[in-house]
PDB file of C-alpha atoms in Angstrom:
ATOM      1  CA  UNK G  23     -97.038 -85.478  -5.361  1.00 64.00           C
ATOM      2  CA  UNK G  24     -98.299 -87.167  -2.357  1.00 78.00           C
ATOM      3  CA  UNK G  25    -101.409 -86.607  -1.079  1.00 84.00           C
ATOM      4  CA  UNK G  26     -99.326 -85.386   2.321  1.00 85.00           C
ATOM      5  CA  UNK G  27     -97.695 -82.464   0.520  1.00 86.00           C
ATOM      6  CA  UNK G  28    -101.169 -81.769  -1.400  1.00 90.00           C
ATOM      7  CA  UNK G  29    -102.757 -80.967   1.631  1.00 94.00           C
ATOM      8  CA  UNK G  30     -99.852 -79.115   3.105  1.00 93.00           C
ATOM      9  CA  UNK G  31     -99.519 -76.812  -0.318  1.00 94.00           C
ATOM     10  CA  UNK G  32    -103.699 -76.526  -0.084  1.00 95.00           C
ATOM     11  CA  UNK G  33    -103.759 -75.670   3.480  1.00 96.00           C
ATOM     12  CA  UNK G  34    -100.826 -73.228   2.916  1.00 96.00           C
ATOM     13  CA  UNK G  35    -103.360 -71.402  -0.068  1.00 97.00           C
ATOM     14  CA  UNK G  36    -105.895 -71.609   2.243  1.00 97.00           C
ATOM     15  CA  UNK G  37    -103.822 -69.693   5.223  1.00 97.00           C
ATOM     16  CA  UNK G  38    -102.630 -67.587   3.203  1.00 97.00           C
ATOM     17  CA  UNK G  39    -106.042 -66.769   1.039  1.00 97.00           C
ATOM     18  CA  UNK G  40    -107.230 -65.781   4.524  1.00 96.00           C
ATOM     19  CA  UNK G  41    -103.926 -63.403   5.309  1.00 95.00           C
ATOM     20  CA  UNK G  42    -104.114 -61.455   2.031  1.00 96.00           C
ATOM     21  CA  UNK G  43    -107.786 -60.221   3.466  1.00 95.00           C
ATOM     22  CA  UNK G  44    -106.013 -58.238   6.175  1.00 92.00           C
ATOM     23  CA  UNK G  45    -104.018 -56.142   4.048  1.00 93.00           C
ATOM     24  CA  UNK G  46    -106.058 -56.282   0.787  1.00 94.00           C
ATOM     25  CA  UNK G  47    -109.173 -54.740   3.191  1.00 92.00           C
ATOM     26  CA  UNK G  48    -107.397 -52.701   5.387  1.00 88.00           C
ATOM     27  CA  UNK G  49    -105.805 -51.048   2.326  1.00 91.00           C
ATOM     28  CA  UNK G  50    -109.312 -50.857   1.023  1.00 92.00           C
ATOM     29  CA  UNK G  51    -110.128 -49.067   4.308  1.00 88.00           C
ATOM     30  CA  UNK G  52    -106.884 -46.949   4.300  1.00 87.00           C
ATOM     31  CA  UNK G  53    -108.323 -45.432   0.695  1.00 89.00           C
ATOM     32  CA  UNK G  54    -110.504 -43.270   2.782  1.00 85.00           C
ATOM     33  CA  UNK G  55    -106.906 -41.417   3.865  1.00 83.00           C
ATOM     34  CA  UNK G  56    -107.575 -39.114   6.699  1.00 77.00           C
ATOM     35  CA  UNK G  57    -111.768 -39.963   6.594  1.00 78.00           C
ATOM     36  CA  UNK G  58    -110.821 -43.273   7.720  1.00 78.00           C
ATOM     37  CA  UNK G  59    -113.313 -44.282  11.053  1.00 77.00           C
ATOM     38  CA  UNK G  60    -110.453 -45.948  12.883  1.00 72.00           C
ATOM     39  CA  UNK G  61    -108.349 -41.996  12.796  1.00 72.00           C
ATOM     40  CA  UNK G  62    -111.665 -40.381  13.351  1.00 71.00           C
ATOM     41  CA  UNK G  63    -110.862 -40.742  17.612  1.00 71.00           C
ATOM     42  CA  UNK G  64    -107.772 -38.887  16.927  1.00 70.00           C
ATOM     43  CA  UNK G  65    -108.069 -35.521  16.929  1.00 69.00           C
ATOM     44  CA  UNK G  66    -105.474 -34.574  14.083  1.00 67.00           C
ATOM     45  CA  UNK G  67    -105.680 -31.382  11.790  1.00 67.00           C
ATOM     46  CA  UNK G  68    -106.794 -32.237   8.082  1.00 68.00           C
ATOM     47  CA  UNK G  69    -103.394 -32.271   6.635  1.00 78.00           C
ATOM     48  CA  UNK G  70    -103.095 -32.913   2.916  1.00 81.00           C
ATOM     49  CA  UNK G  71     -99.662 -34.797   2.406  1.00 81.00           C
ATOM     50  CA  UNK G  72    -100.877 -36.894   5.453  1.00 83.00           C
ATOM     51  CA  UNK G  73    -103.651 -37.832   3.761  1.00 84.00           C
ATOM     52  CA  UNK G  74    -101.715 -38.243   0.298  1.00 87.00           C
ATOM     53  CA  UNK G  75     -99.183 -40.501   2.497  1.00 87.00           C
ATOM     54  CA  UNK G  76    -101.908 -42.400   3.766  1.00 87.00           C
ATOM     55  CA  UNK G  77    -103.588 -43.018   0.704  1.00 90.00           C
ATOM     56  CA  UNK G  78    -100.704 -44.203  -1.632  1.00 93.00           C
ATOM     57  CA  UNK G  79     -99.190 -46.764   1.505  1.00 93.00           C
ATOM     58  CA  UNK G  80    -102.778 -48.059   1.548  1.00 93.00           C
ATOM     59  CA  UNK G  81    -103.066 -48.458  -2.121  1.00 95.00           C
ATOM     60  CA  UNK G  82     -99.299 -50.624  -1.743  1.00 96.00           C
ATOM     61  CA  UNK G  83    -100.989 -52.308   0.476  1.00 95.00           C
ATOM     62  CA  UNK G  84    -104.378 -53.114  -1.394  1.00 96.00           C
ATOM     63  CA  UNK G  85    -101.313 -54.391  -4.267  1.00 96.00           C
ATOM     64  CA  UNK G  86     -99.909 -56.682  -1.785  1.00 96.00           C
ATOM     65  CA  UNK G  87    -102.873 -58.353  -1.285  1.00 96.00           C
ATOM     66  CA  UNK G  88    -103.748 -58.536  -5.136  1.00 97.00           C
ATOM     67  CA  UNK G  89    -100.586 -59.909  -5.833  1.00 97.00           C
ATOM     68  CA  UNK G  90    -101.180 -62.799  -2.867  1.00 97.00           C
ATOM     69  CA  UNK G  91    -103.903 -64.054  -4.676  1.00 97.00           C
ATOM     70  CA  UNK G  92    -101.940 -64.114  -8.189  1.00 97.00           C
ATOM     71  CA  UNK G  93     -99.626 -66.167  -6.631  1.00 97.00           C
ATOM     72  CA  UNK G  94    -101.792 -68.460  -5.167  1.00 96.00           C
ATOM     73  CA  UNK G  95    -102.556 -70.806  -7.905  1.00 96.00           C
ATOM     74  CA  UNK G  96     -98.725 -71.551  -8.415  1.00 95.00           C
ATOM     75  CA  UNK G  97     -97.503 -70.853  -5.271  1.00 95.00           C
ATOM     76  CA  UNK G  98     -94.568 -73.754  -4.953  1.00 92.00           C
ATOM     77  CA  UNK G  99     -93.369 -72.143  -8.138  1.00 93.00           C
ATOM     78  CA  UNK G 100     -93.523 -68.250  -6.602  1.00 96.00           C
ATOM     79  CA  UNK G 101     -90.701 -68.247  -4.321  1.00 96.00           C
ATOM     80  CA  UNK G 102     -89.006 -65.313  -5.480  1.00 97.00           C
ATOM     81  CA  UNK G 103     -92.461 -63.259  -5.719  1.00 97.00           C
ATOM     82  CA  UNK G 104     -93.161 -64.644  -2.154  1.00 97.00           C
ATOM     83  CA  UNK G 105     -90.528 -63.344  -0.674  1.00 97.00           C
ATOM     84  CA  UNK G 106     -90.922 -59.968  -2.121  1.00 97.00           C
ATOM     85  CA  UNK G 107     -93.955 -59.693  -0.591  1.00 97.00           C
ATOM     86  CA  UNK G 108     -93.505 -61.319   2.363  1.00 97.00           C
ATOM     87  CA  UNK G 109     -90.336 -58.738   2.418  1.00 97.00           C
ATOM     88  CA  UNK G 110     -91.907 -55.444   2.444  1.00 96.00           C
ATOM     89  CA  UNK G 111     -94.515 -56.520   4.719  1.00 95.00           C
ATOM     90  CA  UNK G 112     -91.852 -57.796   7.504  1.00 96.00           C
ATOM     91  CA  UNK G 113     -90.620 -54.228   6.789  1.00 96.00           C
ATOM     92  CA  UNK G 114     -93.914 -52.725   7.016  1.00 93.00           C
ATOM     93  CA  UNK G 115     -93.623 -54.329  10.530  1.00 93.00           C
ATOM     94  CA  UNK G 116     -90.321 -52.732  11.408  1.00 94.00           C
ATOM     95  CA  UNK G 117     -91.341 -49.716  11.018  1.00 93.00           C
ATOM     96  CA  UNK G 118     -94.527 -50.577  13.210  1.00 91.00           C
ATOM     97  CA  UNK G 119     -92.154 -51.608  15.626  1.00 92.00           C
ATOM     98  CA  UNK G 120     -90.032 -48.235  15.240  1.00 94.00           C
ATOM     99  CA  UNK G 121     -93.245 -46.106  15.393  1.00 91.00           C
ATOM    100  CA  UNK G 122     -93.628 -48.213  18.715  1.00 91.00           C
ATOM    101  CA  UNK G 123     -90.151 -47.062  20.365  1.00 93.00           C
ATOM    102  CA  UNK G 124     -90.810 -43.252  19.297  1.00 93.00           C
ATOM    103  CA  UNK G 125     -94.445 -43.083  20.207  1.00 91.00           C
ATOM    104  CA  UNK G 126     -95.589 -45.977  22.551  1.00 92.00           C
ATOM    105  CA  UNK G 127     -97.843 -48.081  21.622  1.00 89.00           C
ATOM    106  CA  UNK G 128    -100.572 -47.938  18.764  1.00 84.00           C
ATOM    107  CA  UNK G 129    -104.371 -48.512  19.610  1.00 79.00           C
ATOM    108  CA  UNK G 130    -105.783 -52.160  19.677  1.00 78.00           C
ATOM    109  CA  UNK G 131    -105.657 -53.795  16.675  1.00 77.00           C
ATOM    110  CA  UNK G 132    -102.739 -52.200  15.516  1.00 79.00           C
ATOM    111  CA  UNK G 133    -100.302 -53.374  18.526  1.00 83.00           C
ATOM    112  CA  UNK G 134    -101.967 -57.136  17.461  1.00 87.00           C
ATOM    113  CA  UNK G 135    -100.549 -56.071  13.673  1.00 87.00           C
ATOM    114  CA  UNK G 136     -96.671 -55.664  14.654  1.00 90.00           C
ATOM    115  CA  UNK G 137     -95.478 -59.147  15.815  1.00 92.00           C
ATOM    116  CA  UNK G 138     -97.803 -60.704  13.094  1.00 93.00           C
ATOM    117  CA  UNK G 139     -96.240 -58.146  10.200  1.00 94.00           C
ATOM    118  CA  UNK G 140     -92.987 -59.516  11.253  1.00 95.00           C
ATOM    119  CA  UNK G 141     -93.282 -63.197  12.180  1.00 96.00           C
ATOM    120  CA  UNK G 142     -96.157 -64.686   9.395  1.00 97.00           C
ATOM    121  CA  UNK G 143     -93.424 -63.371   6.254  1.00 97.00           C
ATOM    122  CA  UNK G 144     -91.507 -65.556   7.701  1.00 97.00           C
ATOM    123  CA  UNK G 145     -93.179 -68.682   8.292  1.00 97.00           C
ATOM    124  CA  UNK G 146     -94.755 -68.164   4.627  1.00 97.00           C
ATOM    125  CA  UNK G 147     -91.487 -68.174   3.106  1.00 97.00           C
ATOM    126  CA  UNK G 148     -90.262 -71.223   5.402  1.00 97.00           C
ATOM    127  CA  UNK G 149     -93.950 -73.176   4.502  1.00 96.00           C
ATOM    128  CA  UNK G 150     -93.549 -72.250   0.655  1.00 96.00           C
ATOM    129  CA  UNK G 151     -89.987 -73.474   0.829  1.00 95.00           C
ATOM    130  CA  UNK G 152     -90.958 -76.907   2.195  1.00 94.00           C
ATOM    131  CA  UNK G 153     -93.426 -77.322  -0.423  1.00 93.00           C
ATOM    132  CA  UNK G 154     -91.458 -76.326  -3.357  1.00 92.00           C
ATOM    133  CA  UNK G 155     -88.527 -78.739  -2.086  1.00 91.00           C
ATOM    134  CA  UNK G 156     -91.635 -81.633  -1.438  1.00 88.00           C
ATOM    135  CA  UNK G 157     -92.514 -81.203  -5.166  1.00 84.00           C
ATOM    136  CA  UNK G 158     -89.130 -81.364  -6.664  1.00 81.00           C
ATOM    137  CA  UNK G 159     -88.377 -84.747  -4.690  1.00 81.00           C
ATOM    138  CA  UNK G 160     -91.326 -85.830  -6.124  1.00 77.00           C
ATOM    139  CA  UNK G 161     -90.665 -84.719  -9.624  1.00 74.00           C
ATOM    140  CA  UNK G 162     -87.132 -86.378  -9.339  1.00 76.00           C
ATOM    141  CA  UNK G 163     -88.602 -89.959  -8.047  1.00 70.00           C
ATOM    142  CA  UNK G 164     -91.325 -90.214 -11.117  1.00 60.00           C
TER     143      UNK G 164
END
């Protein structure tokens, strides 16, 4: 491999290292359910399958980030687990976007979270591509 596409495939670890932190700690976060500080400004009734809801999406979400960083060390050879990932967090996105048209829009960060959730899946899937296809030419020529 040339040293070109072993700095693009450690820079892409690197970027996406640093991604997995928003949804590993904001799922981290999200464990507090309905206790979490960033609902505490809204004033919403202490409902329990709200804060069942809230829990178990957060706890997907603390798995998403997990499984980023399993990936990581082979991450030209995790396309299909990429994309799985990258997947339900474009969808997680959607749905952001959805919430958007039936409610208006979220407080700051969250209205920061929606084009991000949608956009960075797909540029990680286009990156990881590139680099897988980079270290098969490579294979082929030695």
């Amino acid at each position: 491999m040339s040293d070109t596409n072993r700095r693009s495939r450690r820079i892409f670890q690197i970027v996406l290292a640093i991604a997995a932190l928003a949804p590993l700690l904001t799922g981290i976060l999200g464990l507090l359910g309905i206790d979490n500080p960033l609902y505490r400004s809204i004033k919403s009734p202490d409902y329990v399958l709200l804060d069942s809801n809230l829990r178990f999406l957060n706890g997907i979400s603390v798995g998403l980030g997990i499984s980023i960083y399993a990936i990581l060390p082979t991450i030209e050879k995790q396309a299909s687990a990429l994309r799985i990932i990258c997947g339900v967090i474009c969808l997680g996105g959607i749905a952001r976007l959805l919430s958007l048209y039936n409610y208006g829009l979220p407080p700051f960060p969250f209205n920061f979270f929606i084009p991000v959730e949608i956009l960075a899946p797909v540029l990680f899937v286009v990156w990881q591509n590139r680099i897988a296809k980079n270290r098969a030419k490579a294979a082929c020529i030695l």
